[in-house]
Amino acid sequence: PKAEAAVPPSQPSPSGGRGKTFWATASALVIGGLGVIAGILGWRSTIAPVTLSAPVYSQATIERGRTLAAIGDCAVCHTAAGGTPNAGGRAMDTPFGTIYTTNLTPDAETGLGRWSFSAFQRAMREGISRDGHYLYPAFPYTAFAKTSDDDLQALYAYFMSLPAVHAPTPPSDLKFPFGIRALMAGWNALFHDPAPMQPVAQQSAEWNRGAYLVNGLGHCGACHTPRNALGAEQGGSAFLSGAMVEGWEAPALTALASKSVVPWNAEALYRYLRHGHSPQHGIAGGPMAEVVRELAAVPDADIRAMATYLASFNAQTSEAVARTQAQRAVADAAASRARLLGPAQRMFDSACAACHHDGDGPTLLGANVPLALNSNLTGARPDNLLRTILDGVREPATREIGFMPAFREALSDAQIAELAGYMRARFAPQEPAWKDLPQAVARVRAAPH
Ligand code: HEC
Ligand code: HEC
Ligand code: HEC
């Protein structure tokens, strides 16, 4: 198979000849090893281009495809900032470099216009483009592979029904050796399981529907499951145990890994996914806001199914226990306020307290989730809290959440670090203090927003 990136000239080694030989040999072995696998598996054929004639899909199928595309967030990734929806061109930063999403509109030259259904099906199941080149797993085909043929047909029908837009995909810019697409054959052999999902007989139909959506088109694990050094989602107990994505922390969704004060249950998950906030956990901000916005097009039954499935990973706490836990956390936060008098508290009282109470305040100015229950305060990292303070809540997932101003200009790094340290001590006294807050503020402030 043809490598896409040229081999860069070898770099002089700072550690002298021996180190250079060692690393050169080691990387040659690794690349050679992946290359052999790629050589065996890596040759994939081109699927002949087709010329589409009159549409053959019913309006009902196209509409079903539209809903499925919303569950899959296709338009979130496949739309450039300010660009035509689904015409691609959004840059995705990965640890291995930058790649761009492709044009999914039926343009013959730059989009899916000459793709047969089998070419689309192969891309979604195996991560291989129509002309045979391998796709990177920044495209969540590892999850999409679980989608049924019937649903893939509806998705295909929907994309073919869109107006064609001419929009070439910018070339990717990946570090060596990741620019060599054929190496993905080795990656797939190690990490990708294209087998369709088998329903679990002991579970309800609703649970199975939820599992199908969460692990398939919903690709929730793409953000919520930590990845290994080669960018593959980890299995076993790491499933949905929380990960960093686009500079945000996607918190753990399972009881064992989650630090949330009140464990998630089906009702809370449903509310969060449907309305973008949960009174016992917080709001859907950052990349999760986009997910919730897309889910608005998805019927209630499917949202409930996802909630039912995810709730099965969480200890069943009764409503009464959850309420007691929540009340205790809010009372603890109020008690710690008295102990933490100082400049940070004055800053909180003047800049934040008008909108944020301890959970007893009015909800006129938005959802007003008690900060003592908010995942951003109980998480292991301060990133989501710092992002919220720096950038506010400017594009809430739903109107009922409300707006929060950005404090990027109003507060210095030192002030934000002090405020965050204070908030942790007051609202999450059960958790250890965050370390190195001033550096964390500088890092988060410098990240693209
Ligand atoms: C998390 C971001 C993300 C989401 C969500 C996503 N894609 Fe993609 N997709 C990508 C990226 C990135 C590529 C390009 C991969 C590459 O060049 O190796 C891609 C490539 C593709 C391709 C291959 C196109 C080609 O010309 O080779 C198809 C088909 C595709 N996506 C369909 C979809 C569909 C359908 C959905 C929704 C169900 C979807 N994608 C959702 C990121 C995404
Ligand atoms: C593009 C990345 C991404 C995808 C895809 C994604 N999430 Fe999230 N999710 C996040 C981030 C980031 C947060 C934290 C948002 C915040 O606190 O403002 C989050 C938060 C959540 C929370 C709240 C967690 C807490 O403790 O506050 C739930 C529940 C959730 N996601 C469920 C899901 C489900 C279900 C799916 C699949 C349908 C999904 N997510 C897909 C990134 C993602
Ligand atoms: C004008 C009203 C207003 C002010 C002032 C304000 N906020 Fe907010 N804030 C909101 C709203 C509305 C939300 C979203 C609803 C909610 O979480 O209650 C929010 C959400 C939050 C969240 C939760 C985000 C999430 O993902 O769950 C945090 C943390 C937060 N604010 C911290 C602060 C801090 C710290 C200050 C002061 C520096 C502040 N806010 C000032 C209105 C405000």
Coordinates of C-alpha atoms and ligand atoms in Angstrom, one line a residue:
P1 CA 0.0 0.0 0.0
K2 CA 1.1 3.5 -0.7
A3 CA 2.3 5.5 2.3
E4 CA 0.8 8.9 2.5
A5 CA 3.6 10.8 4.4
A6 CA 7.2 10.8 3.2
V7 CA 9.8 9.6 5.7
P8 CA 11.5 12.7 7.3
P9 CA 15.3 12.9 7.3
S10 CA 16.7 11.3 10.4
Q11 CA 17.2 13.7 13.3
P12 CA 20.6 14.2 14.9
S13 CA 20.6 12.6 18.3
P14 CA 21.4 14.9 21.3
S15 CA 22.5 11.9 23.3
G16 CA 25.3 10.8 20.9
G17 CA 25.9 7.9 18.6
R18 CA 24.9 5.0 21.0
G19 CA 21.5 6.5 21.8
K20 CA 20.8 7.2 18.2
T21 CA 21.6 3.6 17.2
F22 CA 19.4 2.3 19.9
W23 CA 16.4 4.5 19.1
A24 CA 16.9 4.0 15.4
T25 CA 16.9 0.2 15.9
A26 CA 14.0 0.3 18.2
S27 CA 11.8 2.5 16.0
A28 CA 12.8 0.5 13.0
L29 CA 11.7 -2.7 14.7
V30 CA 8.4 -1.2 15.8
I31 CA 7.7 0.4 12.4
G32 CA 8.9 -2.8 10.7
G33 CA 6.7 -4.9 12.9
L34 CA 3.6 -2.8 12.2
G35 CA 4.7 -2.7 8.6
V36 CA 4.7 -6.5 8.3
I37 CA 1.2 -6.7 9.7
A38 CA 0.2 -3.9 7.4
G39 CA 1.8 -5.7 4.5
I40 CA -0.2 -8.8 5.2
L41 CA -3.5 -7.1 6.0
G42 CA -3.0 -3.6 4.6
W43 CA -4.0 -4.0 1.0
R44 CA -7.6 -3.1 0.6
S45 CA -9.3 -2.7 -2.7
T46 CA -11.0 0.3 -4.1
I47 CA -14.8 0.0 -4.3
A48 CA -15.9 1.0 -7.8
P49 CA -17.4 4.5 -8.0
V50 CA -21.0 4.7 -8.8
T51 CA -23.1 7.4 -10.5
L52 CA -26.2 8.0 -8.4
S53 CA -29.5 8.2 -10.3
A54 CA -32.8 9.3 -8.9
P55 CA -33.2 8.8 -5.1
V56 CA -34.4 5.4 -4.2
Y57 CA -35.0 5.9 -0.5
S58 CA -38.3 6.8 1.1
Q59 CA -38.8 10.0 3.1
A60 CA -39.3 7.9 6.2
T61 CA -35.9 6.2 5.8
I62 CA -34.2 9.6 5.3
E63 CA -35.8 11.0 8.4
R64 CA -34.7 8.0 10.4
G65 CA -31.2 8.6 9.1
R66 CA -31.4 12.2 10.2
T67 CA -32.1 11.0 13.8
L68 CA -29.3 8.5 13.7
A69 CA -26.9 11.1 12.4
A70 CA -27.8 13.2 15.4
I71 CA -27.1 10.3 17.8
G72 CA -23.7 9.9 16.0
D73 CA -22.8 13.6 16.2
C74 CA -21.8 13.4 12.5
A75 CA -22.5 17.1 11.9
V76 CA -20.5 18.1 15.1
C77 CA -17.3 16.7 13.7
H78 CA -18.0 17.0 10.0
T79 CA -18.6 20.8 10.0
A80 CA -15.9 23.4 10.0
A81 CA -16.3 26.5 12.2
G82 CA -18.8 28.7 10.3
G83 CA -18.9 26.1 7.4
T84 CA -21.7 24.3 5.7
P85 CA -23.1 21.5 7.9
N86 CA -21.6 18.1 7.0
A87 CA -19.2 19.5 4.4
G88 CA -16.2 18.6 6.6
G89 CA -13.0 20.5 7.2
R90 CA -13.0 20.7 11.0
A91 CA -9.5 20.2 12.4
M92 CA -9.1 17.6 15.0
D93 CA -6.1 17.7 17.2
T94 CA -4.9 14.3 18.3
P95 CA -1.7 13.4 20.2
F96 CA -0.4 12.2 16.9
G97 CA -1.0 15.4 14.9
T98 CA -3.9 17.2 13.2
I99 CA -6.4 15.6 10.9
Y100 CA -9.4 17.0 9.1
T101 CA -12.9 15.7 8.8
T102 CA -14.2 14.9 5.4
N103 CA -17.1 16.1 3.3
L104 CA -20.2 13.9 3.8
T105 CA -22.4 15.6 1.3
P106 CA -23.0 13.8 -2.0
D107 CA -20.6 15.9 -4.0
A108 CA -19.0 13.6 -6.7
E109 CA -15.5 15.0 -6.4
T110 CA -15.0 15.9 -2.8
G111 CA -17.8 14.1 -0.9
L112 CA -19.7 10.8 -0.9
G113 CA -21.3 11.4 -4.3
R114 CA -19.6 8.4 -5.9
W115 CA -19.8 6.1 -2.9
S116 CA -22.0 3.0 -3.2
F117 CA -23.7 1.8 0.0
S118 CA -21.1 -0.9 0.4
A119 CA -18.3 1.6 0.4
F120 CA -20.1 3.6 3.1
Q121 CA -20.8 0.4 5.1
R122 CA -17.1 -0.6 4.9
A123 CA -16.0 2.8 6.1
M124 CA -18.3 2.7 9.0
R125 CA -17.5 -0.9 10.0
E126 CA -13.8 -1.2 9.1
G127 CA -12.5 2.3 8.9
I128 CA -11.5 2.1 5.2
S129 CA -12.3 4.8 2.7
R130 CA -13.8 4.0 -0.7
D131 CA -10.4 4.1 -2.5
G132 CA -9.0 1.7 0.0
H133 CA -7.0 4.0 2.2
Y134 CA -7.2 3.5 6.0
L135 CA -9.0 6.0 8.2
Y136 CA -7.8 7.1 11.6
P137 CA -9.8 6.3 14.7
A138 CA -10.4 10.0 15.4
F139 CA -13.3 8.9 13.2
P140 CA -15.1 6.7 15.8
Y141 CA -15.6 3.8 13.4
T142 CA -14.6 1.5 16.3
A143 CA -18.0 2.4 17.8
F144 CA -19.9 2.9 14.6
A145 CA -19.0 -0.7 13.6
K146 CA -21.7 -1.9 16.0
T147 CA -24.5 -0.2 13.9
S148 CA -27.0 -2.5 12.2
D149 CA -27.1 -2.7 8.3
D150 CA -30.6 -1.3 8.5
D151 CA -29.5 1.8 10.4
L152 CA -26.5 2.2 8.1
Q153 CA -28.8 2.2 5.1
A154 CA -30.9 5.0 6.7
L155 CA -27.8 7.0 7.4
Y156 CA -26.6 6.6 3.9
A157 CA -30.0 7.6 2.6
Y158 CA -29.9 10.7 4.7
F159 CA -26.5 11.8 3.6
M160 CA -27.3 11.1 -0.1
S161 CA -30.4 13.4 0.3
L162 CA -28.3 16.4 1.4
P163 CA -27.5 19.1 -1.2
A164 CA -24.0 18.5 -2.6
V165 CA -21.4 20.9 -1.5
H166 CA -17.9 21.1 -3.2
A167 CA -15.5 21.1 -0.3
P168 CA -12.1 19.4 -0.5
T169 CA -10.7 18.0 2.7
P170 CA -7.5 19.7 3.9
P171 CA -4.5 17.2 4.0
S172 CA -3.7 15.8 7.5
D173 CA -0.6 16.8 9.3
L174 CA 0.6 13.9 11.5
K175 CA 3.9 13.1 13.2
F176 CA 6.0 10.3 11.7
P177 CA 5.2 7.4 11.6
F178 CA 1.5 8.1 12.2
G179 CA 1.1 9.7 8.8
I180 CA 1.5 6.3 7.2
R181 CA -2.1 5.2 6.9
A182 CA -1.3 1.6 6.1
L183 CA 0.0 1.2 9.7
M184 CA -3.7 1.4 10.7
A185 CA -4.1 -2.2 9.4
G186 CA -1.9 -3.3 12.3
W187 CA -3.8 -1.1 14.7
N188 CA -7.1 -2.5 13.6
A189 CA -5.8 -6.1 14.0
L190 CA -4.8 -5.2 17.6
F191 CA -7.7 -3.0 18.8
H192 CA -10.7 -3.0 16.5
D193 CA -13.5 -5.5 16.8
P194 CA -15.9 -5.1 13.9
A195 CA -18.2 -7.9 15.1
P196 CA -21.9 -6.8 15.4
M197 CA -23.3 -6.4 18.9
Q198 CA -25.0 -9.4 20.4
P199 CA -28.1 -8.6 22.6
V200 CA -27.8 -9.8 26.2
A201 CA -30.6 -12.2 26.8
Q202 CA -30.9 -11.6 30.5
Q203 CA -31.4 -7.8 30.0
S204 CA -34.5 -6.0 28.9
A205 CA -35.2 -4.8 25.4
E206 CA -34.7 -1.2 26.6
W207 CA -31.3 -2.0 28.2
N208 CA -30.2 -3.7 24.9
R209 CA -31.4 -0.7 22.9
G210 CA -29.4 1.6 25.2
A211 CA -26.3 -0.5 24.9
Y212 CA -26.6 -0.5 21.2
L213 CA -26.9 3.3 21.1
V214 CA -24.3 4.1 23.7
N215 CA -21.6 1.8 22.3
G216 CA -22.6 2.2 18.7
L217 CA -23.6 5.4 17.1
G218 CA -23.6 7.4 20.4
H219 CA -19.8 6.6 20.8
C220 CA -20.0 7.8 24.4
G221 CA -16.8 5.9 25.2
A222 CA -14.9 7.9 22.6
C223 CA -14.7 10.7 25.1
H224 CA -15.5 9.0 28.4
T225 CA -13.2 6.0 28.2
P226 CA -9.4 6.5 28.7
R227 CA -7.2 5.5 25.8
N228 CA -3.9 3.6 25.7
A229 CA -0.6 5.0 24.3
L230 CA -1.7 4.1 20.8
G231 CA -5.0 5.9 21.1
A232 CA -7.2 2.9 21.5
E233 CA -10.0 2.9 24.1
Q234 CA -9.1 0.7 27.1
G235 CA -11.3 -2.2 28.0
G236 CA -12.5 -3.8 31.2
S237 CA -12.9 -1.6 34.2
A238 CA -11.6 1.4 32.3
F239 CA -14.9 1.5 30.3
L240 CA -16.5 4.9 30.8
S241 CA -14.2 5.6 33.7
G242 CA -13.4 9.1 32.6
A243 CA -10.9 10.7 30.2
M244 CA -9.6 14.1 28.9
V245 CA -11.0 15.3 25.6
E246 CA -10.4 18.7 23.9
G247 CA -9.0 20.0 27.1
W248 CA -12.1 19.0 29.1
E249 CA -12.5 16.2 31.5
A250 CA -15.3 13.8 30.5
P251 CA -16.1 12.5 34.0
A252 CA -16.4 8.8 34.9
L253 CA -20.0 7.5 34.4
T254 CA -19.6 4.3 36.4
A255 CA -20.1 4.1 40.1
L256 CA -16.7 2.7 41.0
A257 CA -14.7 5.4 39.1
S258 CA -17.1 8.4 39.6
K259 CA -16.4 10.9 42.3
S260 CA -19.9 12.4 42.1
V261 CA -21.6 13.1 45.5
V262 CA -24.9 11.5 44.4
P263 CA -24.5 8.4 42.2
W264 CA -26.1 8.6 38.8
N265 CA -29.4 6.9 38.3
A266 CA -31.6 6.4 35.3
E267 CA -33.7 9.5 36.0
A268 CA -30.7 11.8 36.5
L269 CA -29.1 10.5 33.3
Y270 CA -32.3 11.0 31.4
R271 CA -32.6 14.6 32.6
Y272 CA -29.0 15.4 31.9
L273 CA -29.1 14.0 28.3
R274 CA -32.6 15.5 27.5
H275 CA -32.3 18.9 29.3
G276 CA -28.5 19.4 29.5
H277 CA -28.3 19.5 33.3
S278 CA -28.9 17.4 36.3
P279 CA -29.8 19.1 39.6
Q280 CA -27.4 16.7 41.4
H281 CA -24.4 16.8 39.0
G282 CA -24.2 20.0 37.0
I283 CA -24.6 21.1 33.4
A284 CA -23.4 19.7 30.0
G285 CA -20.6 22.2 29.1
G286 CA -17.8 22.1 26.6
P287 CA -17.9 19.2 24.1
M288 CA -20.8 17.6 26.0
A289 CA -23.0 20.6 25.2
E290 CA -22.7 19.7 21.5
V291 CA -23.7 16.1 22.2
V292 CA -26.8 17.2 24.1
R293 CA -27.8 19.8 21.4
E294 CA -27.7 17.0 18.8
L295 CA -29.7 14.6 21.1
A296 CA -32.5 17.1 21.0
A297 CA -33.5 15.5 17.7
V298 CA -33.6 12.0 19.2
P299 CA -36.9 10.6 20.5
D300 CA -37.5 10.2 24.3
A301 CA -37.6 6.4 24.1
D302 CA -34.0 6.3 22.9
I303 CA -32.7 8.8 25.5
R304 CA -34.5 6.7 28.2
A305 CA -32.9 3.5 26.8
M306 CA -29.4 5.0 27.0
A307 CA -30.1 6.2 30.6
T308 CA -31.4 2.7 31.6
Y309 CA -28.2 1.1 30.2
L310 CA -25.8 3.5 31.8
A311 CA -27.6 3.4 35.1
S312 CA -26.9 -0.3 35.2
F313 CA -23.2 0.5 35.8
N314 CA -24.1 2.5 38.9
A315 CA -25.1 1.3 42.4
Q316 CA -28.8 1.5 42.9
T317 CA -29.2 4.1 45.5
S318 CA -32.8 4.8 46.5
E319 CA -34.1 8.4 46.0
A320 CA -34.2 8.9 49.8
V321 CA -30.5 8.0 50.2
A322 CA -29.5 10.2 47.3
R323 CA -31.5 13.1 48.8
T324 CA -29.8 12.7 52.2
Q325 CA -26.4 12.6 50.6
A326 CA -27.2 15.8 48.7
Q327 CA -28.4 17.6 51.7
R328 CA -25.4 16.6 53.7
A329 CA -23.0 17.8 51.0
V330 CA -24.8 21.2 50.8
A331 CA -24.7 21.5 54.6
D332 CA -21.0 20.7 54.7
A333 CA -20.3 23.3 52.1
A334 CA -22.2 25.9 54.1
A335 CA -20.3 24.9 57.2
S336 CA -16.9 25.2 55.5
R337 CA -17.8 28.7 54.4
A338 CA -17.5 29.8 58.0
R339 CA -14.1 28.3 58.3
L340 CA -12.7 29.8 55.1
L341 CA -13.0 33.5 55.6
G342 CA -10.5 35.5 53.6
P343 CA -10.0 37.3 50.3
A344 CA -11.1 34.3 48.2
Q345 CA -14.4 34.2 49.9
R346 CA -15.0 37.9 49.3
M347 CA -14.1 37.3 45.7
F348 CA -16.6 34.5 45.5
D349 CA -19.3 36.5 47.2
S350 CA -18.9 39.5 45.0
A351 CA -18.3 37.8 41.6
C352 CA -20.3 34.6 41.9
A353 CA -22.7 34.4 44.8
A354 CA -25.4 36.5 43.1
C355 CA -26.1 33.6 40.8
H356 CA -24.7 30.7 42.8
H357 CA -26.2 29.7 46.1
D358 CA -25.7 26.6 48.1
G359 CA -28.7 25.0 46.5
D360 CA -31.3 26.9 48.4
G361 CA -31.3 29.9 46.1
P362 CA -33.8 30.9 43.4
T363 CA -33.6 29.4 40.0
L364 CA -34.5 32.6 38.1
L365 CA -31.0 32.9 36.6
G366 CA -30.7 29.5 35.2
A367 CA -30.5 25.9 36.5
N368 CA -28.6 26.9 39.7
V369 CA -27.1 23.5 40.3
P370 CA -25.7 23.4 43.9
L371 CA -22.0 23.7 43.5
A372 CA -21.5 21.2 46.4
L373 CA -22.9 18.6 44.1
N374 CA -21.3 19.7 40.8
S375 CA -18.9 17.2 39.2
N376 CA -16.6 20.1 38.3
L377 CA -15.8 20.6 42.0
T378 CA -15.5 16.9 43.0
G379 CA -13.4 15.8 39.9
A380 CA -9.7 14.8 40.2
R381 CA -8.7 17.7 38.0
P382 CA -9.6 21.4 38.2
D383 CA -9.8 21.8 34.4
N384 CA -13.5 21.9 33.9
L385 CA -14.0 24.4 36.8
L386 CA -11.2 26.6 35.4
R387 CA -12.6 26.5 31.9
T388 CA -16.0 27.5 33.3
I389 CA -14.6 30.5 35.2
L390 CA -12.4 31.6 32.2
D391 CA -15.0 31.2 29.5
G392 CA -18.4 31.2 31.3
V393 CA -21.4 29.4 29.9
R394 CA -21.9 31.2 26.6
E395 CA -23.6 28.5 24.5
P396 CA -25.7 26.5 26.9
A397 CA -26.9 23.2 25.5
T398 CA -30.5 24.2 26.3
R399 CA -32.1 27.5 27.1
E400 CA -33.2 26.5 30.6
I401 CA -29.6 26.2 31.7
G402 CA -29.0 30.0 31.6
F403 CA -25.9 32.0 30.8
M404 CA -22.8 32.8 32.8
P405 CA -20.3 35.6 32.0
A406 CA -16.7 34.8 31.2
F407 CA -14.1 36.0 33.8
R408 CA -11.1 35.6 31.5
E409 CA -10.6 39.4 31.4
A410 CA -11.8 40.3 34.8
L411 CA -9.7 37.9 36.9
S412 CA -5.9 37.3 36.9
D413 CA -4.4 33.8 36.9
A414 CA -3.5 34.3 40.6
Q415 CA -7.1 35.3 41.5
I416 CA -8.6 32.4 39.6
A417 CA -6.2 29.9 41.3
E418 CA -7.1 31.3 44.7
L419 CA -10.8 31.2 43.9
A420 CA -10.6 27.6 42.6
G421 CA -8.7 26.5 45.7
Y422 CA -11.3 28.1 47.9
M423 CA -14.2 26.6 46.0
R424 CA -12.6 23.1 46.2
A425 CA -12.2 23.5 50.0
R426 CA -15.6 24.8 50.5
F427 CA -17.8 22.8 48.1
A428 CA -15.8 19.5 48.0
P429 CA -14.3 19.3 51.5
Q430 CA -14.3 15.5 51.2
E431 CA -11.8 15.7 48.3
P432 CA -8.1 16.5 48.5
A433 CA -6.9 20.0 47.5
W434 CA -5.9 20.4 43.8
K435 CA -2.1 20.7 43.4
D436 CA -0.3 23.3 41.3
L437 CA -3.4 25.5 40.6
P438 CA -1.5 28.6 39.3
Q439 CA 0.2 26.4 36.6
A440 CA -3.2 24.8 35.8
V441 CA -4.8 28.2 35.3
A442 CA -2.0 29.3 33.0
R443 CA -2.3 26.1 31.0
V444 CA -6.1 26.2 30.6
R445 CA -6.0 29.9 29.8
A446 CA -3.5 29.3 27.0
A447 CA -5.5 26.4 25.5
P448 CA -7.7 27.3 22.5
H449 CA -11.3 28.1 23.6
Ligands
HEC1 C1 -15.4 12.6 16.7 C2 -15.5 13.1 15.4 C3 -16.3 12.4 14.3 C4 -17.6 12.0 14.4 C5 -18.5 12.2 15.5 C6 -17.9 11.5 13.1 N1 -16.8 11.5 12.3 FE1 -16.7 10.8 10.4 N2 -14.8 11.2 10.3 C7 -14.1 11.9 11.3 C8 -12.7 12.1 10.8 C9 -11.6 12.8 11.6 C10 -12.6 11.5 9.5 C11 -11.4 11.5 8.6 C12 -10.5 10.3 9.1 C13 -9.2 10.2 8.3 O1 -9.0 11.0 7.4 O2 -8.5 9.3 8.5 C14 -13.9 11.0 9.3 C15 -14.2 10.2 8.1 C16 -15.5 9.7 7.8 C17 -15.8 9.0 6.6 C18 -14.8 8.6 5.5 C19 -14.9 9.6 4.4 C20 -13.9 9.5 3.3 O3 -13.9 10.3 2.4 O4 -13.0 8.7 3.5 C21 -17.1 8.7 6.7 C22 -17.9 7.9 5.6 C23 -17.6 9.3 7.9 N3 -16.6 9.9 8.6 C24 -18.9 9.2 8.3 C25 -19.4 9.6 9.5 C26 -20.8 9.5 9.9 C27 -21.9 8.9 9.1 C28 -20.8 10.0 11.2 C29 -22.0 10.0 12.1 C30 -22.7 8.7 12.3 C31 -19.5 10.4 11.5 N4 -18.7 10.2 10.5 C32 -19.2 11.0 12.7 C33 -14.5 12.3 12.5 C34 -15.8 12.1 13.0
HEC2 C1 -17.1 14.8 22.4 C2 -16.9 14.2 23.7 C3 -18.1 13.6 24.4 C4 -18.9 12.6 23.9 C5 -19.0 12.0 22.5 C6 -19.8 12.3 25.0 N1 -19.5 13.1 26.1 FE1 -20.4 13.1 27.9 N2 -19.2 14.5 28.6 C7 -18.1 15.1 27.9 C8 -17.5 16.1 28.7 C9 -16.3 17.0 28.3 C10 -18.3 16.2 29.9 C11 -18.1 17.3 31.0 C12 -19.1 18.4 30.8 C13 -19.2 19.4 31.9 O1 -18.9 19.1 33.1 O2 -19.6 20.6 31.6 C14 -19.3 15.2 29.8 C15 -20.3 15.0 30.8 C16 -21.2 13.9 30.7 C17 -22.1 13.6 31.8 C18 -22.1 14.3 33.2 C19 -21.0 13.7 34.0 C20 -20.9 14.4 35.4 O3 -20.5 13.7 36.3 O4 -21.1 15.6 35.4 C21 -22.8 12.5 31.4 C22 -23.9 11.8 32.2 C23 -22.4 12.2 30.0 N3 -21.4 13.1 29.7 C24 -23.0 11.2 29.3 C25 -22.6 11.0 28.0 C26 -23.3 10.0 27.1 C27 -24.5 9.1 27.5 C28 -22.7 10.1 25.9 C29 -23.1 9.3 24.6 C30 -24.4 9.5 24.1 C31 -21.7 11.1 26.0 N4 -21.7 11.6 27.2 C32 -20.9 11.4 24.9 C33 -17.7 14.7 26.6 C34 -18.4 13.8 25.8
HEC3 C1 -24.9 36.0 35.9 C2 -25.0 34.8 36.7 C3 -23.7 34.0 37.0 C4 -22.5 34.5 37.6 C5 -22.2 35.9 38.0 C6 -21.7 33.3 37.7 N1 -22.3 32.2 37.2 FE1 -21.5 30.4 37.3 N2 -23.2 29.7 36.2 C7 -24.2 30.5 35.9 C8 -25.2 29.6 35.2 C9 -26.6 30.1 34.7 C10 -24.7 28.3 35.2 C11 -25.3 27.1 34.5 C12 -26.4 26.6 35.4 C13 -25.8 26.0 36.7 O1 -24.9 25.2 36.7 O2 -26.4 26.3 37.7 C14 -23.4 28.4 35.8 C15 -22.6 27.3 36.0 C16 -21.4 27.3 36.8 C17 -20.6 26.1 37.1 C18 -21.0 24.7 36.7 C19 -20.5 24.3 35.3 C20 -20.8 22.9 34.9 O3 -20.3 22.4 33.9 O4 -21.6 22.2 35.6 C21 -19.6 26.6 37.8 C22 -18.5 25.7 38.4 C23 -19.7 28.0 38.0 N3 -20.8 28.4 37.3 C24 -18.8 28.8 38.7 C25 -18.9 30.2 38.8 C26 -17.9 31.0 39.4 C27 -16.7 30.5 40.1 C28 -18.4 32.3 39.3 C29 -17.7 33.6 39.8 C30 -16.3 33.8 39.4 C31 -19.6 32.3 38.6 N4 -19.9 31.0 38.3 C32 -20.4 33.4 38.3 C33 -24.4 31.8 36.2 C34 -23.5 32.6 36.8

